[in-house]
Coordinates of C-alpha atoms in Angstrom, one line a residue:
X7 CA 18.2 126.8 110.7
X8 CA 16.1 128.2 113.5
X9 CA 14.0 125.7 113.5
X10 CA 16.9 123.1 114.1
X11 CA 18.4 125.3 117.1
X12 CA 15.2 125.0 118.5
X13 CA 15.4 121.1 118.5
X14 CA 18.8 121.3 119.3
X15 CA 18.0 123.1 122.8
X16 CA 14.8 120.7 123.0
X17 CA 17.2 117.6 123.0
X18 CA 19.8 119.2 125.4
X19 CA 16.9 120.2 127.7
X20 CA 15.7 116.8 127.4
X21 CA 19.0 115.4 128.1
X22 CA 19.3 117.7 131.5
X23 CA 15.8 116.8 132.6
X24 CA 16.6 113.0 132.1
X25 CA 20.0 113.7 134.3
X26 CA 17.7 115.1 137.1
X27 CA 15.1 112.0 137.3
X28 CA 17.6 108.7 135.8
X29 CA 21.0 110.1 136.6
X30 CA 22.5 110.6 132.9
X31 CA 22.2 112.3 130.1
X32 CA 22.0 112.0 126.2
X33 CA 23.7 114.2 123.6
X34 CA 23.5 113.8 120.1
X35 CA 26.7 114.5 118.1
X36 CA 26.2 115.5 114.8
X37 CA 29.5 114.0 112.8
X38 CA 32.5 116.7 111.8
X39 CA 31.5 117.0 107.9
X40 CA 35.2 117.2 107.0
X41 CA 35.8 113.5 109.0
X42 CA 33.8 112.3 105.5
X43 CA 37.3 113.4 103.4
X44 CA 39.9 111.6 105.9
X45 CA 42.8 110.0 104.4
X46 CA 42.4 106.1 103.7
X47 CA 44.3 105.0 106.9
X48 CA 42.2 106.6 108.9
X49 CA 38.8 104.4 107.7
X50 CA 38.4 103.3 111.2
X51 CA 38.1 106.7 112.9
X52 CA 35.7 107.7 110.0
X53 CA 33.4 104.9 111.0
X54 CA 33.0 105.4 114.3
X55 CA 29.5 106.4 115.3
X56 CA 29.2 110.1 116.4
X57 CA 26.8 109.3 118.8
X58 CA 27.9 110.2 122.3
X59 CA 26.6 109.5 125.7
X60 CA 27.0 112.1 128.4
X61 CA 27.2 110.3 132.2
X62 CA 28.6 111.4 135.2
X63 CA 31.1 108.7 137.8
X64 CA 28.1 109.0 139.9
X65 CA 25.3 107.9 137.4
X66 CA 27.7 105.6 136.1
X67 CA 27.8 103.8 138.9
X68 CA 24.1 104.2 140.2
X69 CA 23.4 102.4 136.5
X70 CA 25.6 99.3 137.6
X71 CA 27.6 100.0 134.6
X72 CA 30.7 97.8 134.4
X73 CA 34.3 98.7 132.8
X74 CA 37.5 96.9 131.9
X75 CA 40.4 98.0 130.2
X76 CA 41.1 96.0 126.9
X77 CA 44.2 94.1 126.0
X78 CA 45.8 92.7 123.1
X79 CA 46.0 88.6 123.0
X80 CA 42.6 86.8 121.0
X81 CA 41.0 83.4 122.3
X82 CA 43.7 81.4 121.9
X83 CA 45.9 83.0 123.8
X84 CA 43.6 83.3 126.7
X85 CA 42.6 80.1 129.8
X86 CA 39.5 80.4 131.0
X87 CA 39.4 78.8 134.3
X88 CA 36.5 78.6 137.7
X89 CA 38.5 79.5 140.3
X90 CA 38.0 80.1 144.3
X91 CA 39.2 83.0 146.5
X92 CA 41.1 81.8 149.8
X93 CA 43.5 83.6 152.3
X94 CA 47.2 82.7 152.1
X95 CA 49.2 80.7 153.2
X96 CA 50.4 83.8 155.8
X97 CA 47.0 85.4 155.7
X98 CA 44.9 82.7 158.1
X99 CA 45.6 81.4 161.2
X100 CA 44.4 78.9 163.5
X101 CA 44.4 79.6 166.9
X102 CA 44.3 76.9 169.6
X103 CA 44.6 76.1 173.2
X104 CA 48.2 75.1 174.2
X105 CA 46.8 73.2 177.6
X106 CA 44.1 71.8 178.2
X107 CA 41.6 73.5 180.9
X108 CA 38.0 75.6 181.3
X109 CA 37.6 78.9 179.5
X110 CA 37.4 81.3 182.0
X111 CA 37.6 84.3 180.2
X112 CA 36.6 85.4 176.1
X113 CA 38.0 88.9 175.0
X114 CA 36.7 88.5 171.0
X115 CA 33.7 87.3 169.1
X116 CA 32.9 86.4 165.8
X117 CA 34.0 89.5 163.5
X118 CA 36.0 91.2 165.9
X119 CA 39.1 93.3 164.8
X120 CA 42.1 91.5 166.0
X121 CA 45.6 92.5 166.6
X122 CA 49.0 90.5 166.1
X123 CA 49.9 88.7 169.7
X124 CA 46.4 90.1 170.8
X125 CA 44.5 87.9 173.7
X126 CA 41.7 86.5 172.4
X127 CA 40.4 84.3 175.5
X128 CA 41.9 82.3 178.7
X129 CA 41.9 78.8 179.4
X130 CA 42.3 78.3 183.4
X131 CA 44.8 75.0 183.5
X132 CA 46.6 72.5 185.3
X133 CA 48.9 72.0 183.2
X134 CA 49.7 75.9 183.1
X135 CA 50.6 75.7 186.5
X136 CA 52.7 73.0 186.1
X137 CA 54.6 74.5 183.7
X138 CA 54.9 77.4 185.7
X139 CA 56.0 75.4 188.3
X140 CA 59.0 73.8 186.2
X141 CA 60.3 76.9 185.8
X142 CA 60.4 78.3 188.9
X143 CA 62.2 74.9 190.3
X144 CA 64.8 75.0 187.3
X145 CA 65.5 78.6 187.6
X146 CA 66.2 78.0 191.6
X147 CA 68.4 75.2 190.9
X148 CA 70.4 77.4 187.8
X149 CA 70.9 79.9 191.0
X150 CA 72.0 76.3 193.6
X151 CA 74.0 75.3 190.9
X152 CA 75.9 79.0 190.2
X153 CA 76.5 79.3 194.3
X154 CA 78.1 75.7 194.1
X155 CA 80.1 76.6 191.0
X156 CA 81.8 79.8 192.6
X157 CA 82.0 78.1 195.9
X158 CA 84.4 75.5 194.1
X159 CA 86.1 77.8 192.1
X160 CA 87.5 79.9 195.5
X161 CA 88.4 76.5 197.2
X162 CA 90.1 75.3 194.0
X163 CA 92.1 79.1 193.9
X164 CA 92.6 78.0 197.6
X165 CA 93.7 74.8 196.7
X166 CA 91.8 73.5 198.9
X167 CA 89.7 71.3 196.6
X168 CA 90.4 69.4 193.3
X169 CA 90.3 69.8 189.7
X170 CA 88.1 67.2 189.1
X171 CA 85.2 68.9 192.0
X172 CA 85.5 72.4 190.3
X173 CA 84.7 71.0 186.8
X174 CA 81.6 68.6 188.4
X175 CA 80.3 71.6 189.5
X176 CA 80.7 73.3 186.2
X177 CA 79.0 70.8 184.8
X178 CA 76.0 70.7 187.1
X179 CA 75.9 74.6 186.5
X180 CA 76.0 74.4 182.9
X181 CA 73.3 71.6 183.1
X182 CA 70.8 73.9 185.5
X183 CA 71.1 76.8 183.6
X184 CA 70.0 74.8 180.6
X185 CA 66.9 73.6 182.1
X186 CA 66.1 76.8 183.8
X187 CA 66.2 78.0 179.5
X188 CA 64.4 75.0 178.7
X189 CA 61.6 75.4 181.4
X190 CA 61.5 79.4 180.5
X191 CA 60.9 78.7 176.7
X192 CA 58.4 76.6 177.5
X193 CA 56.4 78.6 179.3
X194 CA 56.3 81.2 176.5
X195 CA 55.6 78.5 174.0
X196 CA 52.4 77.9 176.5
X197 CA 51.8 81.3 176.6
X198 CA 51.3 81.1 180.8
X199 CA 49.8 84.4 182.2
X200 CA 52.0 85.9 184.9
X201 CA 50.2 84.3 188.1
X202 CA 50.8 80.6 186.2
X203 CA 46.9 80.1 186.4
X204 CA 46.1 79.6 183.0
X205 CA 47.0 80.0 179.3
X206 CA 46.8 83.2 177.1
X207 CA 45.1 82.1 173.8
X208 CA 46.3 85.1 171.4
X209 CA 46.4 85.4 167.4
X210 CA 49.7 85.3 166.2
X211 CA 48.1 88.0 163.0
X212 CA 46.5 90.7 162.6
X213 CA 43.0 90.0 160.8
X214 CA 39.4 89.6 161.9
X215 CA 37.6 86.4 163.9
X216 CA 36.0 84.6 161.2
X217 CA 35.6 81.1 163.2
X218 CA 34.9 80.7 166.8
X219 CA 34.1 77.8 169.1
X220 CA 34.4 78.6 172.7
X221 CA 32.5 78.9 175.1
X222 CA 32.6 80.7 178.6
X223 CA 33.3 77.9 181.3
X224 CA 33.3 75.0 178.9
X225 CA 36.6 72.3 178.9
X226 CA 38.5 72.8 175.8
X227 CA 41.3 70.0 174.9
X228 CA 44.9 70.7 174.2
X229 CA 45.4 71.5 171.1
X230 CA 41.7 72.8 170.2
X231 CA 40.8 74.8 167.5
X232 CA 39.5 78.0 169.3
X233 CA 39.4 80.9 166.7
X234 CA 40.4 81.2 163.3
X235 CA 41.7 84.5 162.2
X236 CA 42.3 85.7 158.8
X237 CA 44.0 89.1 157.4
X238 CA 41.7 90.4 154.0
X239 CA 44.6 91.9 153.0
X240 CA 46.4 88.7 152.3
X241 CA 44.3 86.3 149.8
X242 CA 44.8 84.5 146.8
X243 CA 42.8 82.6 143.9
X244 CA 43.3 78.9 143.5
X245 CA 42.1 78.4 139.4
X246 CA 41.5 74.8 138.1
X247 CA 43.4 74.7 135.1
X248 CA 43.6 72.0 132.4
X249 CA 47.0 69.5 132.5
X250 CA 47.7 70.9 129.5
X251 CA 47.4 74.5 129.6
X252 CA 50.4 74.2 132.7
X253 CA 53.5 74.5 130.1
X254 CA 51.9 77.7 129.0
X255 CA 51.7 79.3 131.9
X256 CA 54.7 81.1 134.0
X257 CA 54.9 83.4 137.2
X258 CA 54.2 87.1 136.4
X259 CA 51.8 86.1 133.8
X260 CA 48.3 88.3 133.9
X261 CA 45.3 87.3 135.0
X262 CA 42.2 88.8 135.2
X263 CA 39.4 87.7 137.7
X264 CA 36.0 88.0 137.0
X265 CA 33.2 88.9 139.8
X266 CA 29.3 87.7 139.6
X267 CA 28.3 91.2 139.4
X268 CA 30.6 91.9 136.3
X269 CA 33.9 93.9 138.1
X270 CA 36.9 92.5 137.4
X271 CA 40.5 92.4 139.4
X272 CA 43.2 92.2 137.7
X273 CA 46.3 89.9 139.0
X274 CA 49.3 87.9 138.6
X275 CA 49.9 84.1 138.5
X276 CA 52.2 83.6 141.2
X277 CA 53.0 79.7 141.0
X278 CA 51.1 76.6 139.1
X279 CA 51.2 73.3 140.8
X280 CA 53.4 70.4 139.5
X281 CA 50.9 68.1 140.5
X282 CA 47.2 67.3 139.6
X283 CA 44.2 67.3 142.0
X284 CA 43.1 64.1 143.1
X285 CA 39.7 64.7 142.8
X286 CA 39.5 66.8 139.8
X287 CA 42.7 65.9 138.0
X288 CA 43.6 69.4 137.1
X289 CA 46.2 71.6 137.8
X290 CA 46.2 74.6 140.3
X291 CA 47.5 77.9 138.8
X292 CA 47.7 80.7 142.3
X293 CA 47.1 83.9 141.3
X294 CA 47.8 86.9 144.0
X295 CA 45.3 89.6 143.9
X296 CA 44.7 93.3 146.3
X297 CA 43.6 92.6 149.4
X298 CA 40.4 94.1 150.5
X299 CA 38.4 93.5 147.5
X300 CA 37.7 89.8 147.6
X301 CA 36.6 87.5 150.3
X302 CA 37.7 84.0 151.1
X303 CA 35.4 81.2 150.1
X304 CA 34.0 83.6 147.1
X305 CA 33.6 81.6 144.0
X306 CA 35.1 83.3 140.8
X307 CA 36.0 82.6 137.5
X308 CA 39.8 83.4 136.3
X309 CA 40.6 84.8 132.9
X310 CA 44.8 83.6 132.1
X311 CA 46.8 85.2 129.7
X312 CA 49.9 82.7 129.5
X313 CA 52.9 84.2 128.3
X314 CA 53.6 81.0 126.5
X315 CA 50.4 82.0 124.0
X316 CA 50.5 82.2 120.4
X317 CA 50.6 86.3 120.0
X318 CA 48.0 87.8 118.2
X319 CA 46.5 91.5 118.1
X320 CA 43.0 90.7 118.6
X321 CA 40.9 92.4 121.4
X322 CA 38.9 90.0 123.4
X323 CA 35.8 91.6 125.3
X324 CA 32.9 90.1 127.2
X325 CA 29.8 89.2 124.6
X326 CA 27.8 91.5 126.8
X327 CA 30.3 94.7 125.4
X328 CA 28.8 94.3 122.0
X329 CA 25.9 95.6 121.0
X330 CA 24.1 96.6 117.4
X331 CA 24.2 100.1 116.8
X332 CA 22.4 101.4 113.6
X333 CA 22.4 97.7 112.1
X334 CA 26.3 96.9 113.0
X335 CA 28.5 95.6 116.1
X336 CA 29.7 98.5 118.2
X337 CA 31.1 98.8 122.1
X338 CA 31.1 102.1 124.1
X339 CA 34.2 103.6 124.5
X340 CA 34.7 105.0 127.7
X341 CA 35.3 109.2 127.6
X342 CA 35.9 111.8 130.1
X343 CA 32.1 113.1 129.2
X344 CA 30.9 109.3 129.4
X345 CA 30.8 107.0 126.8
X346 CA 31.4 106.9 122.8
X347 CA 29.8 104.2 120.5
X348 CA 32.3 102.9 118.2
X349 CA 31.9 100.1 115.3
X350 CA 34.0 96.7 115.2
X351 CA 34.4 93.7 113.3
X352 CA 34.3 90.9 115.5
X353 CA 36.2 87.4 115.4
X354 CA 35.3 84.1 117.1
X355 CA 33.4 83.7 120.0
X356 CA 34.3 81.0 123.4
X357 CA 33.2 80.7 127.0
X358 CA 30.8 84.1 126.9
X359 CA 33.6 86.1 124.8
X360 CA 34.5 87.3 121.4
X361 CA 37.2 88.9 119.6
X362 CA 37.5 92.1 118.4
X363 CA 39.1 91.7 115.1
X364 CA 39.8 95.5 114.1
X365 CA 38.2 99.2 115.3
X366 CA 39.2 98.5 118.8
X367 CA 43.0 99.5 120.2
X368 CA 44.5 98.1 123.2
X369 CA 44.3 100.1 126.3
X370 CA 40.9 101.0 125.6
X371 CA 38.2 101.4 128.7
X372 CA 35.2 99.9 127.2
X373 CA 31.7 99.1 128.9
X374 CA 30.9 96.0 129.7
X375 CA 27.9 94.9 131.9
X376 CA 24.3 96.8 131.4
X377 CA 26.1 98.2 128.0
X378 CA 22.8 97.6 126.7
X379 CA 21.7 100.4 128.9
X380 CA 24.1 102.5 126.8
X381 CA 22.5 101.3 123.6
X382 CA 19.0 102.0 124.5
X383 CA 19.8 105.6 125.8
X384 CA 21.2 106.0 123.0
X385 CA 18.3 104.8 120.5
X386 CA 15.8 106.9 122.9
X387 CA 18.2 110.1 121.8
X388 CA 17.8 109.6 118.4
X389 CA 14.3 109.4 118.6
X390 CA 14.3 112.5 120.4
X391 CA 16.3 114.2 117.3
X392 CA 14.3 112.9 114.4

């Protein structure tokens, strides 16, 4: 008995010593003798390894240890899908010139943070000062027009003048004051700075610069794609999805998107296409995910779980999760210490996937990328026992 305390506090020494140089730490379990006499239904808990893995959040992470919360809904039920991440449809804009003119003046670069109605640069133009001009000669003639109108209106109290030269003049008014609008709105539409020099090219978002072609001093073109600004926080996925997978599919259904360096965002098919891609001739299913996490452009493959599916209770998990653990399949439950091995009975496998037929319960945190990591921390514990 002394003998085994002795190798008992070698092991967790060991384990504290690895945790000081390779950021986690081993403990071997040894299994509850009275689990051996649990009741029939509880087979499953009975199997499950008692080997444990003790890990910290941060030597989790240093690791490059991956997670993701299991749900029930097999293979079948599941569309698999390569999908790309762009902004949405509110989440980008295009910012261009609205006269044409020389660039005399460039407040934000590529990257810059960028506020809604913010200047971003100013085009010096003709055509700015000719709309300023409009508006000054329609809002003089609103103000002719008014000092007509009320000198009628006395010599019509007067009698003096006629019916018919009061309403003329309330007609002329009426059509000055319109123009003087017209010429004003157009001037904001223009965005002409207060001296009527030039054009204020501002971002009608909030976002960063992420495209920019102008130049200090160079002629830009009415109508010229300046900047293009996009908010993170608004983005989408665009999955390729086959024709026949779109009658299973409905908004609010999950999704799960799958990075290159195994995380995964979860999110929520907002719409599917009614029509097919030209090019591809497949459907696009949209799926909204967080903001912040994803970048526009990034390629990603989608994971679908159409409400439409035939139900089933089996667990699908990445093939990665499963590794052999005393001769049998196991995954490594996620614990507050770190991670648990248990044993499964796995189903068919598809697309870099497999089911998890039974010793696996939906909600579970299981590890997913580097799990063999787990496994061979696990086998050098042992090692250290016997």
């Amino acid at each position: 008995m002394i003998t085994q305390d002795k190798r008992l506090l070698g092991g967790v020494a060991g384990a504290v010593l690895l945790a000081a140089i390779g950021g986690f730490s081993v403990a071997r379990c040894t299994a509850d003798p009275s689990a051996t006499s649990a009741p029939a239904e509880n087979s499953t808990e009975s199997a499950t390894p008692a080997d444990s893995l003790a890990m910290t959040a941060d030597a989790i992470r240093e690791a490059g240890i991956a997670v993701e919360t299991v749900r029930a809904g097999g293979l079948g039920s599941e569309i698999v899908a390569q999908g790309q991440v762009t902004a949405s449809p509110t989440g980008e804009a295009l910012v261009t010139a609205r006269a044409g003119g020389a660039v005399t003046r460039v407040f934000k670069r590529l990257g810059d943070p960028v506020r809604a109605g913010e200047a971003l640069a100013i085009v010096e133009s003709r055509d700015a000062a000719q709309i300023a001009a409009d508006r000054t000669a329609a809002s003089a003639r609103a103000v002719l027009a008014q000092k007509a109108l009320a000198r009628e209106r006395y010599l019509f109290d007067q009698k003096v003048s006629a019916r018919v030269d009061l309403e003329r003049a309330e007609a002329e008014a009426a059509a000055a004051q319109a123009e003087a609008r017209r010429a004003q709105v157009s001037v904001g539409a223009a965005n002409v700075t207060k001296d009527g020099r030039g054009v204020i090219v501002a971002s009608p978002i909030a976002g960063r610069v992420t495209s920019e072609n102008v130049s200090l001093g160079a002629y830009v073109q009415p109508e010229a794609e300046l900047f293009r600004v996009a908010d993170p926080n608004k983005i989408q996925v665009e999955a390729a999805i086959n024709p026949g997978d779109v009658a299973r599919l409905a908004a609010g259904d999950r999704a799960v998107v799958e990075l290159m360096d195994g995380r995964t965002v979860d999110g929520r098919v907002r719409a599917v296409t009614p029509t097919l891609s030209g090019e591809t001739r497949a459907a696009t299913a949209l799926v909204e995910v967080p903001g912040g996490i994803l970048q526009p452009g990034l390629g990603v493959r989608v994971r679908l779980m159409p409400s439409q599916g035939a139900p089933t209770n089996a667990i699908v998990v990445p093939e990665d999760a499963v590794q052999s653990v005393d001769g049998r399949d196991a995954v490594f439950l996620r614990t507050p210490q770190g991670f648990r091995a248990q044993f499964v009975t796995l189903g068919q496998r598809s697309a870099g996937r497999v089911e998890i037929v039974s010793g696996l319960k939906s909600g579970a945190t299981v590890a997913t990328r580097n799990a063999f990591l787990l496994k061979a921390e696990l086998g050098k514990g042992a090692g250290e026992e016997e």
